[in-house]
C-alpha cells in the first residue's frame, strides 16, 4: 500500500510539473508573437495586415479632394459644383429680387404717390376745367354785351376779321385784379358750405345761391362761384357797389357784375358797351389782339383807357366784319 501511495504521489507530481511546463511554454510563445516573431499566421499578428492599411480615410483625406472645383482654380467648375456658390447665388438672387422688389415698392410708391398726387392734381384740374367750361358757357349765354346807346365817333380797331369799338383811345397797362374783400370770391372759387345769409334764386329753371354779391351753383360736396346769371333778382346788393352810367340808365357794379334797380329789387343785367369801370375782378384773361391787349371775361372784352388822368376800363363792343 505504501508503494502504491508513493507511486500515485509521483504521478501527480509529474502531471503537475508537466502542466507548469506547458503553461510556461505557452506564455513564452505568446511573448514572442507580441514581439514580432512568427505572427504571420495569426490574424492579429502582423502590422501590414492591420485594418489601418485599408481604412477609407486615405481616400477621403483633403489631399485627394478635386482641386479643380475650388474657387481659385476653375471658375466655371466652381459655380457649377460647389453648393456654397449655388447658395450664394441664390442668396444674391434673393438679394437682387429683394432689391428689385424694394425698387418696385419704391417705384410703386412713387407711382402711387405721383398717381395719388397726380390723381389729386387731375381731380383739381378737372374741377378747374369743369368750372372754366361752365364759366365760358355761362358767359356765352349771359354776358353778351348790349350795344351802346350812341354812335361811335372813333373808328374801330380792326384785327382778325373783327371790329373792336370803343369811345376812348386805347391806353396800355398791365391787368391788376381788384380785391373786394374777404366775403367776395372770383369765378371758380369752391366753398364747402355757405353762410346762413345765402339765399336761393331760380333763373330759367336753374337754382343759384346768392350771398353778399357772389353767385354759386351746387357742385359735388359744396358750391362753386359762377358768373351772375342775367335775370337773377335779389333784394339787396353789397354796400360797396359803385354806380356806373351806361348812357341811358345807371347800373350798379360790384365784383364784375352789373345790376339795374327794378322797384325795390336789383336785377342782374349784361354789361353795356361803352360803360366805364375802375376795377376788374380776379379771373380775367389778358389777351393780345394785334397791337392791343384786352382783358377778357368769358366773351366780354375790356379795353384799358385813361380818363381824367385815372386808369379805367371800357366795355368793348365786338362785331364781326
mmCIF file of C-alpha atoms in Angstrom:
data_model
loop_
_atom_site.group_PDB
_atom_site.id
_atom_site.type_symbol
_atom_site.label_atom_id
_atom_site.label_comp_id
_atom_site.label_asym_id
_atom_site.label_seq_id
_atom_site.Cartn_x
_atom_site.Cartn_y
_atom_site.Cartn_z
ATOM 1 C CA UNK A 1 0.000 0.000 0.000
ATOM 2 C CA UNK A 2 2.769 2.362 0.781
ATOM 3 C CA UNK A 3 4.311 1.688 -2.592
ATOM 4 C CA UNK A 4 1.028 2.440 -4.317
ATOM 5 C CA UNK A 5 0.642 5.739 -2.469
ATOM 6 C CA UNK A 6 4.190 6.770 -3.388
ATOM 7 C CA UNK A 7 3.519 5.878 -6.982
ATOM 8 C CA UNK A 8 0.348 7.989 -7.077
ATOM 9 C CA UNK A 9 2.142 10.945 -5.488
ATOM 10 C CA UNK A 10 4.958 10.685 -8.001
ATOM 11 C CA UNK A 11 2.450 10.586 -10.870
ATOM 12 C CA UNK A 12 0.637 13.610 -9.510
ATOM 13 C CA UNK A 13 3.892 15.497 -9.136
ATOM 14 C CA UNK A 14 4.845 14.608 -12.718
ATOM 15 C CA UNK A 15 1.468 15.777 -14.040
ATOM 16 C CA UNK A 16 1.715 18.993 -12.089
ATOM 17 C CA UNK A 17 5.241 19.614 -13.325
ATOM 18 C CA UNK A 18 4.146 18.898 -16.897
ATOM 19 C CA UNK A 19 1.259 21.339 -16.636
ATOM 20 C CA UNK A 20 3.522 24.053 -15.284
ATOM 21 C CA UNK A 21 5.979 23.379 -18.081
ATOM 22 C CA UNK A 22 3.295 23.583 -20.730
ATOM 23 C CA UNK A 23 1.973 26.812 -19.280
ATOM 24 C CA UNK A 24 5.460 28.313 -19.297
ATOM 25 C CA UNK A 25 5.999 27.322 -22.906
ATOM 26 C CA UNK A 26 2.651 28.806 -23.934
ATOM 27 C CA UNK A 27 3.417 32.099 -22.192
ATOM 28 C CA UNK A 28 6.810 32.261 -23.849
ATOM 29 C CA UNK A 29 5.239 31.653 -27.235
ATOM 30 C CA UNK A 30 2.723 34.467 -26.704
ATOM 31 C CA UNK A 31 5.532 36.855 -25.755
ATOM 32 C CA UNK A 32 7.414 36.033 -28.914
ATOM 33 C CA UNK A 33 4.330 36.609 -31.022
ATOM 34 C CA UNK A 34 3.792 40.033 -29.437
ATOM 35 C CA UNK A 35 7.403 40.942 -30.186
ATOM 36 C CA UNK A 36 7.043 40.394 -33.944
ATOM 37 C CA UNK A 37 8.175 36.832 -34.341
ATOM 38 C CA UNK A 38 6.128 34.157 -36.015
ATOM 39 C CA UNK A 39 2.926 36.145 -36.211
ATOM 40 C CA UNK A 40 2.309 35.750 -39.897
ATOM 41 C CA UNK A 41 -0.364 33.135 -39.476
ATOM 42 C CA UNK A 42 -2.219 34.923 -36.683
ATOM 43 C CA UNK A 43 -4.897 37.408 -37.729
ATOM 44 C CA UNK A 44 -3.811 39.953 -35.181
ATOM 45 C CA UNK A 45 -0.093 39.490 -35.665
ATOM 46 C CA UNK A 46 1.459 41.469 -38.498
ATOM 47 C CA UNK A 47 1.341 45.227 -38.776
ATOM 48 C CA UNK A 48 0.836 45.083 -42.543
ATOM 49 C CA UNK A 49 -2.337 43.088 -42.061
ATOM 50 C CA UNK A 50 -3.918 45.550 -39.713
ATOM 51 C CA UNK A 51 -7.153 47.237 -40.938
ATOM 52 C CA UNK A 52 -5.410 50.603 -40.806
ATOM 53 C CA UNK A 53 -3.920 49.866 -44.210
ATOM 54 C CA UNK A 54 -7.389 49.534 -45.739
ATOM 55 C CA UNK A 55 -9.102 52.379 -43.947
ATOM 56 C CA UNK A 56 -11.115 54.684 -46.276
ATOM 57 C CA UNK A 57 -9.601 57.675 -44.583
ATOM 58 C CA UNK A 58 -6.825 57.692 -47.167
ATOM 59 C CA UNK A 59 -9.374 58.206 -49.922
ATOM 60 C CA UNK A 60 -11.368 60.902 -48.107
ATOM 61 C CA UNK A 61 -8.404 62.952 -46.946
ATOM 62 C CA UNK A 62 -8.224 66.586 -48.250
ATOM 63 C CA UNK A 63 -5.186 65.562 -50.325
ATOM 64 C CA UNK A 64 -7.439 63.598 -52.630
ATOM 65 C CA UNK A 65 -10.161 66.295 -52.977
ATOM 66 C CA UNK A 66 -10.634 67.620 -56.537
ATOM 67 C CA UNK A 67 -8.704 70.840 -56.568
ATOM 68 C CA UNK A 68 -10.369 71.803 -59.819
ATOM 69 C CA UNK A 69 -13.589 72.591 -58.063
ATOM 70 C CA UNK A 70 -12.122 75.186 -55.733
ATOM 71 C CA UNK A 71 -12.976 78.850 -56.375
ATOM 72 C CA UNK A 72 -9.421 79.804 -57.180
ATOM 73 C CA UNK A 73 -8.731 77.059 -59.674
ATOM 74 C CA UNK A 74 -11.694 76.893 -62.020
ATOM 75 C CA UNK A 75 -14.367 79.488 -62.036
ATOM 76 C CA UNK A 76 -16.865 77.610 -64.156
ATOM 77 C CA UNK A 77 -16.381 74.377 -62.234
ATOM 78 C CA UNK A 78 -16.704 76.281 -59.031
ATOM 79 C CA UNK A 79 -20.039 77.799 -59.904
ATOM 80 C CA UNK A 80 -21.435 74.504 -61.076
ATOM 81 C CA UNK A 81 -20.115 72.038 -58.478
ATOM 82 C CA UNK A 82 -19.740 73.908 -55.234
ATOM 83 C CA UNK A 83 -23.014 74.143 -53.300
ATOM 84 C CA UNK A 84 -21.713 77.160 -51.421
ATOM 85 C CA UNK A 85 -21.574 79.123 -54.649
ATOM 86 C CA UNK A 86 -25.031 77.955 -55.572
ATOM 87 C CA UNK A 87 -26.317 79.026 -52.213
ATOM 88 C CA UNK A 88 -24.514 82.332 -52.608
ATOM 89 C CA UNK A 89 -26.057 82.701 -55.997
ATOM 90 C CA UNK A 90 -29.459 82.016 -54.552
ATOM 91 C CA UNK A 91 -28.780 84.449 -51.790
ATOM 92 C CA UNK A 92 -27.616 87.009 -54.299
ATOM 93 C CA UNK A 93 -30.642 86.307 -56.402
ATOM 94 C CA UNK A 94 -32.816 86.705 -53.392
ATOM 95 C CA UNK A 95 -30.995 89.896 -52.561
ATOM 96 C CA UNK A 96 -31.388 91.070 -56.112
ATOM 97 C CA UNK A 97 -35.016 90.104 -56.121
ATOM 98 C CA UNK A 98 -35.339 91.823 -52.797
ATOM 99 C CA UNK A 99 -33.675 94.871 -54.275
ATOM 100 C CA UNK A 100 -35.915 94.640 -57.273
ATOM 101 C CA UNK A 101 -38.885 94.252 -55.034
ATOM 102 C CA UNK A 102 -37.766 97.154 -52.939
ATOM 103 C CA UNK A 103 -37.207 99.131 -56.117
ATOM 104 C CA UNK A 104 -40.624 98.092 -57.266
ATOM 105 C CA UNK A 105 -42.012 99.093 -53.941
ATOM 106 C CA UNK A 106 -40.242 102.391 -54.199
ATOM 107 C CA UNK A 107 -41.348 102.820 -57.775
ATOM 108 C CA UNK A 108 -44.858 101.704 -56.989
ATOM 109 C CA UNK A 109 -44.831 104.043 -54.049
ATOM 110 C CA UNK A 110 -43.695 106.849 -56.315
ATOM 111 C CA UNK A 111 -46.256 105.899 -58.905
ATOM 112 C CA UNK A 112 -48.916 105.672 -56.290
ATOM 113 C CA UNK A 113 -47.745 108.960 -54.847
ATOM 114 C CA UNK A 114 -47.373 110.517 -58.240
ATOM 115 C CA UNK A 115 -50.832 108.976 -59.239
ATOM 116 C CA UNK A 116 -52.404 109.836 -55.935
ATOM 117 C CA UNK A 117 -50.643 113.351 -56.085
ATOM 118 C CA UNK A 118 -51.240 113.098 -59.917
ATOM 119 C CA UNK A 119 -54.929 111.885 -59.112
ATOM 120 C CA UNK A 120 -55.411 114.784 -56.750
ATOM 121 C CA UNK A 121 -53.915 117.161 -59.269
ATOM 122 C CA UNK A 122 -56.009 115.708 -62.073
ATOM 123 C CA UNK A 123 -59.130 115.976 -59.968
ATOM 124 C CA UNK A 124 -58.300 119.555 -59.197
ATOM 125 C CA UNK A 125 -57.623 120.204 -62.845
ATOM 126 C CA UNK A 126 -60.887 118.549 -63.704
ATOM 127 C CA UNK A 127 -62.630 120.780 -61.235
ATOM 128 C CA UNK A 128 -60.936 123.800 -62.702
ATOM 129 C CA UNK A 129 -61.656 122.661 -66.235
ATOM 130 C CA UNK A 130 -65.264 121.976 -65.413
ATOM 131 C CA UNK A 131 -65.561 125.309 -63.715
ATOM 132 C CA UNK A 132 -63.886 127.114 -66.576
ATOM 133 C CA UNK A 133 -66.072 125.337 -69.085
ATOM 134 C CA UNK A 134 -69.107 126.266 -67.063
ATOM 135 C CA UNK A 135 -67.859 129.821 -66.842
ATOM 136 C CA UNK A 136 -67.308 130.059 -70.577
ATOM 137 C CA UNK A 137 -70.680 128.528 -71.377
ATOM 138 C CA UNK A 138 -72.469 130.772 -68.964
ATOM 139 C CA UNK A 139 -70.570 133.788 -70.232
ATOM 140 C CA UNK A 140 -71.518 132.960 -73.791
ATOM 141 C CA UNK A 141 -75.156 132.977 -72.711
ATOM 142 C CA UNK A 142 -75.216 135.610 -70.005
ATOM 143 C CA UNK A 143 -72.531 138.208 -70.687
ATOM 144 C CA UNK A 144 -73.286 139.224 -74.230
ATOM 145 C CA UNK A 145 -72.552 142.925 -74.402
ATOM 146 C CA UNK A 146 -75.512 145.190 -75.046
ATOM 147 C CA UNK A 147 -74.849 147.791 -77.775
ATOM 148 C CA UNK A 148 -74.018 151.377 -76.718
ATOM 149 C CA UNK A 149 -76.823 153.967 -76.904
ATOM 150 C CA UNK A 150 -74.866 156.402 -79.068
ATOM 151 C CA UNK A 151 -72.768 156.025 -82.212
ATOM 152 C CA UNK A 152 -69.001 155.727 -82.041
ATOM 153 C CA UNK A 153 -67.055 158.811 -83.026
ATOM 154 C CA UNK A 154 -63.806 156.848 -83.201
ATOM 155 C CA UNK A 155 -63.058 154.279 -85.882
ATOM 156 C CA UNK A 156 -62.926 150.720 -84.524
ATOM 157 C CA UNK A 157 -59.751 148.749 -84.085
ATOM 158 C CA UNK A 158 -59.863 146.058 -86.762
ATOM 159 C CA UNK A 159 -57.986 142.791 -86.460
ATOM 160 C CA UNK A 160 -58.565 139.179 -87.463
ATOM 161 C CA UNK A 161 -61.917 139.839 -89.085
ATOM 162 C CA UNK A 162 -63.415 141.667 -86.081
ATOM 163 C CA UNK A 163 -64.078 145.300 -85.184
ATOM 164 C CA UNK A 164 -63.400 146.422 -81.619
ATOM 165 C CA UNK A 165 -65.433 149.575 -80.890
ATOM 166 C CA UNK A 166 -64.652 151.959 -78.016
ATOM 167 C CA UNK A 167 -65.426 155.570 -77.189
ATOM 168 C CA UNK A 168 -61.989 156.233 -75.716
ATOM 169 C CA UNK A 169 -58.489 155.593 -77.061
ATOM 170 C CA UNK A 170 -56.543 152.512 -76.040
ATOM 171 C CA UNK A 171 -54.142 153.125 -73.183
ATOM 172 C CA UNK A 172 -51.956 150.063 -72.477
ATOM 173 C CA UNK A 173 -51.195 148.932 -68.945
ATOM 174 C CA UNK A 174 -50.941 145.557 -67.172
ATOM 175 C CA UNK A 175 -54.033 143.905 -65.787
ATOM 176 C CA UNK A 176 -54.137 144.058 -61.987
ATOM 177 C CA UNK A 177 -57.190 142.370 -60.378
ATOM 178 C CA UNK A 178 -59.061 144.242 -57.663
ATOM 179 C CA UNK A 179 -59.859 142.714 -54.279
ATOM 180 C CA UNK A 180 -63.379 143.344 -52.977
ATOM 181 C CA UNK A 181 -62.815 141.924 -49.518
ATOM 182 C CA UNK A 182 -62.962 138.575 -47.699
ATOM 183 C CA UNK A 183 -66.632 137.861 -48.485
ATOM 184 C CA UNK A 184 -66.174 138.198 -52.234
ATOM 185 C CA UNK A 185 -64.825 135.309 -54.353
ATOM 186 C CA UNK A 186 -63.886 135.048 -58.058
ATOM 187 C CA UNK A 187 -65.438 132.645 -60.537
ATOM 188 C CA UNK A 188 -64.363 129.088 -59.919
ATOM 189 C CA UNK A 189 -63.931 129.507 -56.164
ATOM 190 C CA UNK A 190 -65.098 126.414 -54.250
ATOM 191 C CA UNK A 191 -66.794 126.586 -50.861
ATOM 192 C CA UNK A 192 -67.736 123.538 -48.821
ATOM 193 C CA UNK A 193 -70.500 125.465 -47.056
ATOM 194 C CA UNK A 194 -72.243 128.823 -47.377
ATOM 195 C CA UNK A 195 -73.142 131.387 -44.755
ATOM 196 C CA UNK A 196 -76.642 131.441 -43.286
ATOM 197 C CA UNK A 197 -77.204 134.710 -45.156
ATOM 198 C CA UNK A 198 -77.149 132.894 -48.533
ATOM 199 C CA UNK A 199 -80.441 132.714 -50.409
ATOM 200 C CA UNK A 200 -81.685 130.539 -53.270
ATOM 201 C CA UNK A 201 -82.535 132.275 -56.567
ATOM 202 C CA UNK A 202 -84.129 130.455 -59.520
ATOM 203 C CA UNK A 203 -83.298 131.658 -63.026
ATOM 204 C CA UNK A 204 -84.673 129.786 -66.054
ATOM 205 C CA UNK A 205 -85.288 126.616 -64.029
ATOM 206 C CA UNK A 206 -81.760 126.699 -62.619
ATOM 207 C CA UNK A 207 -81.145 127.223 -58.923
ATOM 208 C CA UNK A 208 -78.393 129.553 -57.763
ATOM 209 C CA UNK A 209 -77.190 130.517 -54.326
ATOM 210 C CA UNK A 210 -76.517 134.199 -53.721
ATOM 211 C CA UNK A 211 -74.532 135.590 -50.816
ATOM 212 C CA UNK A 212 -73.147 139.132 -50.474
ATOM 213 C CA UNK A 213 -72.544 139.793 -54.164
ATOM 214 C CA UNK A 214 -71.332 136.286 -55.103
ATOM 215 C CA UNK A 215 -73.351 133.730 -57.050
ATOM 216 C CA UNK A 216 -72.880 129.984 -56.595
ATOM 217 C CA UNK A 217 -74.131 126.748 -58.085
ATOM 218 C CA UNK A 218 -74.237 123.441 -56.234
ATOM 219 C CA UNK A 219 -71.403 121.068 -57.086
ATOM 220 C CA UNK A 220 -70.219 117.776 -55.647
ATOM 221 C CA UNK A 221 -69.515 118.343 -51.991
ATOM 222 C CA UNK A 222 -70.071 122.090 -51.972
ATOM 223 C CA UNK A 223 -70.630 125.229 -54.013
ATOM 224 C CA UNK A 224 -68.729 126.900 -56.861
ATOM 225 C CA UNK A 225 -68.737 130.619 -57.616
ATOM 226 C CA UNK A 226 -70.046 131.369 -61.136
ATOM 227 C CA UNK A 227 -70.869 134.448 -63.211
ATOM 228 C CA UNK A 228 -74.073 136.121 -62.101
ATOM 229 C CA UNK A 229 -76.976 134.891 -64.265
ATOM 230 C CA UNK A 230 -78.681 137.591 -66.300
ATOM 231 C CA UNK A 231 -82.207 137.960 -64.925
ATOM 232 C CA UNK A 232 -81.332 136.940 -61.379
ATOM 233 C CA UNK A 233 -83.102 139.220 -58.922
ATOM 234 C CA UNK A 234 -82.173 139.902 -55.311
ATOM 235 C CA UNK A 235 -83.445 142.258 -52.635
ATOM 236 C CA UNK A 236 -80.061 143.688 -51.685
ATOM 237 C CA UNK A 237 -76.611 144.178 -53.158
ATOM 238 C CA UNK A 238 -73.364 144.893 -51.267
ATOM 239 C CA UNK A 239 -72.917 148.419 -49.981
ATOM 240 C CA UNK A 240 -69.596 148.623 -51.848
ATOM 241 C CA UNK A 241 -71.317 148.592 -55.258
ATOM 242 C CA UNK A 242 -70.488 151.644 -57.368
ATOM 243 C CA UNK A 243 -72.844 153.492 -59.656
ATOM 244 C CA UNK A 244 -71.864 153.485 -63.353
ATOM 245 C CA UNK A 245 -73.509 155.308 -66.248
ATOM 246 C CA UNK A 246 -74.417 153.234 -69.297
ATOM 247 C CA UNK A 247 -75.538 156.246 -71.317
ATOM 248 C CA UNK A 248 -79.232 155.702 -70.605
ATOM 249 C CA UNK A 249 -79.659 154.388 -67.046
ATOM 250 C CA UNK A 250 -77.442 153.869 -64.101
ATOM 251 C CA UNK A 251 -76.146 150.414 -63.283
ATOM 252 C CA UNK A 252 -74.702 149.179 -60.019
ATOM 253 C CA UNK A 253 -71.394 147.458 -60.431
ATOM 254 C CA UNK A 254 -69.829 145.075 -57.935
ATOM 255 C CA UNK A 255 -67.264 142.333 -58.429
ATOM 256 C CA UNK A 256 -67.683 142.227 -62.201
ATOM 257 C CA UNK A 257 -71.497 142.057 -62.057
ATOM 258 C CA UNK A 258 -73.936 144.711 -63.273
ATOM 259 C CA UNK A 259 -77.304 145.307 -61.604
ATOM 260 C CA UNK A 260 -80.238 147.509 -62.529
ATOM 261 C CA UNK A 261 -82.702 148.649 -59.931
ATOM 262 C CA UNK A 262 -86.169 147.222 -60.504
ATOM 263 C CA UNK A 263 -88.510 148.796 -57.987
ATOM 264 C CA UNK A 264 -87.174 147.696 -54.616
ATOM 265 C CA UNK A 265 -85.073 144.892 -56.060
ATOM 266 C CA UNK A 266 -81.922 144.547 -58.146
ATOM 267 C CA UNK A 267 -81.719 142.504 -61.335
ATOM 268 C CA UNK A 268 -78.550 141.216 -62.990
ATOM 269 C CA UNK A 269 -78.053 142.633 -66.493
ATOM 270 C CA UNK A 270 -75.467 142.194 -69.234
ATOM 271 C CA UNK A 271 -72.818 144.939 -69.475
ATOM 272 C CA UNK A 272 -73.480 147.801 -71.874
ATOM 273 C CA UNK A 273 -70.817 148.710 -74.453
ATOM 274 C CA UNK A 274 -69.036 151.932 -73.527
ATOM 275 C CA UNK A 275 -69.601 151.528 -69.771
ATOM 276 C CA UNK A 276 -66.596 152.689 -67.772
ATOM 277 C CA UNK A 277 -65.475 150.901 -64.596
ATOM 278 C CA UNK A 278 -62.461 151.489 -62.418
ATOM 279 C CA UNK A 279 -61.649 147.938 -61.378
ATOM 280 C CA UNK A 280 -61.860 144.404 -62.736
ATOM 281 C CA UNK A 281 -62.030 141.308 -60.551
ATOM 282 C CA UNK A 282 -59.784 138.297 -60.464
ATOM 283 C CA UNK A 283 -60.467 135.685 -63.123
ATOM 284 C CA UNK A 284 -59.950 137.783 -66.241
ATOM 285 C CA UNK A 285 -57.624 136.781 -69.051
ATOM 286 C CA UNK A 286 -55.242 139.286 -70.597
ATOM 287 C CA UNK A 287 -55.308 138.637 -74.352
ATOM 288 C CA UNK A 288 -53.232 140.187 -77.114
ATOM 289 C CA UNK A 289 -55.115 141.144 -80.270
ATOM 290 C CA UNK A 290 -52.750 142.587 -82.823
ATOM 291 C CA UNK A 291 -51.114 145.568 -81.175
ATOM 292 C CA UNK A 292 -53.639 145.859 -78.349
ATOM 293 C CA UNK A 293 -54.123 143.982 -75.095
ATOM 294 C CA UNK A 294 -57.576 143.460 -73.674
ATOM 295 C CA UNK A 295 -58.863 141.819 -70.530
ATOM 296 C CA UNK A 296 -61.433 139.167 -71.351
ATOM 297 C CA UNK A 297 -64.124 137.738 -69.069
ATOM 298 C CA UNK A 298 -65.930 134.993 -70.912
ATOM 299 C CA UNK A 299 -66.998 136.772 -74.100
ATOM 300 C CA UNK A 300 -66.789 140.280 -72.671
ATOM 301 C CA UNK A 301 -63.730 142.391 -73.572
ATOM 302 C CA UNK A 302 -62.468 145.353 -71.569
ATOM 303 C CA UNK A 303 -60.079 147.919 -73.054
ATOM 304 C CA UNK A 304 -57.657 149.781 -70.763
ATOM 305 C CA UNK A 305 -58.286 153.521 -71.020
ATOM 306 C CA UNK A 306 -57.272 156.658 -69.146
ATOM 307 C CA UNK A 307 -59.972 159.193 -68.275
ATOM 308 C CA UNK A 308 -59.211 162.413 -66.413
ATOM 309 C CA UNK A 309 -55.791 161.017 -65.557
ATOM 310 C CA UNK A 310 -57.233 157.838 -63.979
ATOM 311 C CA UNK A 311 -56.733 154.289 -65.151
ATOM 312 C CA UNK A 312 -60.054 152.689 -66.036
ATOM 313 C CA UNK A 313 -61.616 150.057 -68.292
ATOM 314 C CA UNK A 314 -64.200 150.419 -71.031
ATOM 315 C CA UNK A 315 -66.585 147.661 -72.141
ATOM 316 C CA UNK A 316 -65.772 146.878 -75.797
ATOM 317 C CA UNK A 317 -68.367 146.162 -78.453
ATOM 318 C CA UNK A 318 -67.012 143.413 -80.724
ATOM 319 C CA UNK A 319 -68.511 142.965 -84.167
ATOM 320 C CA UNK A 320 -67.659 140.625 -86.979
ATOM 321 C CA UNK A 321 -66.699 142.311 -90.271
#
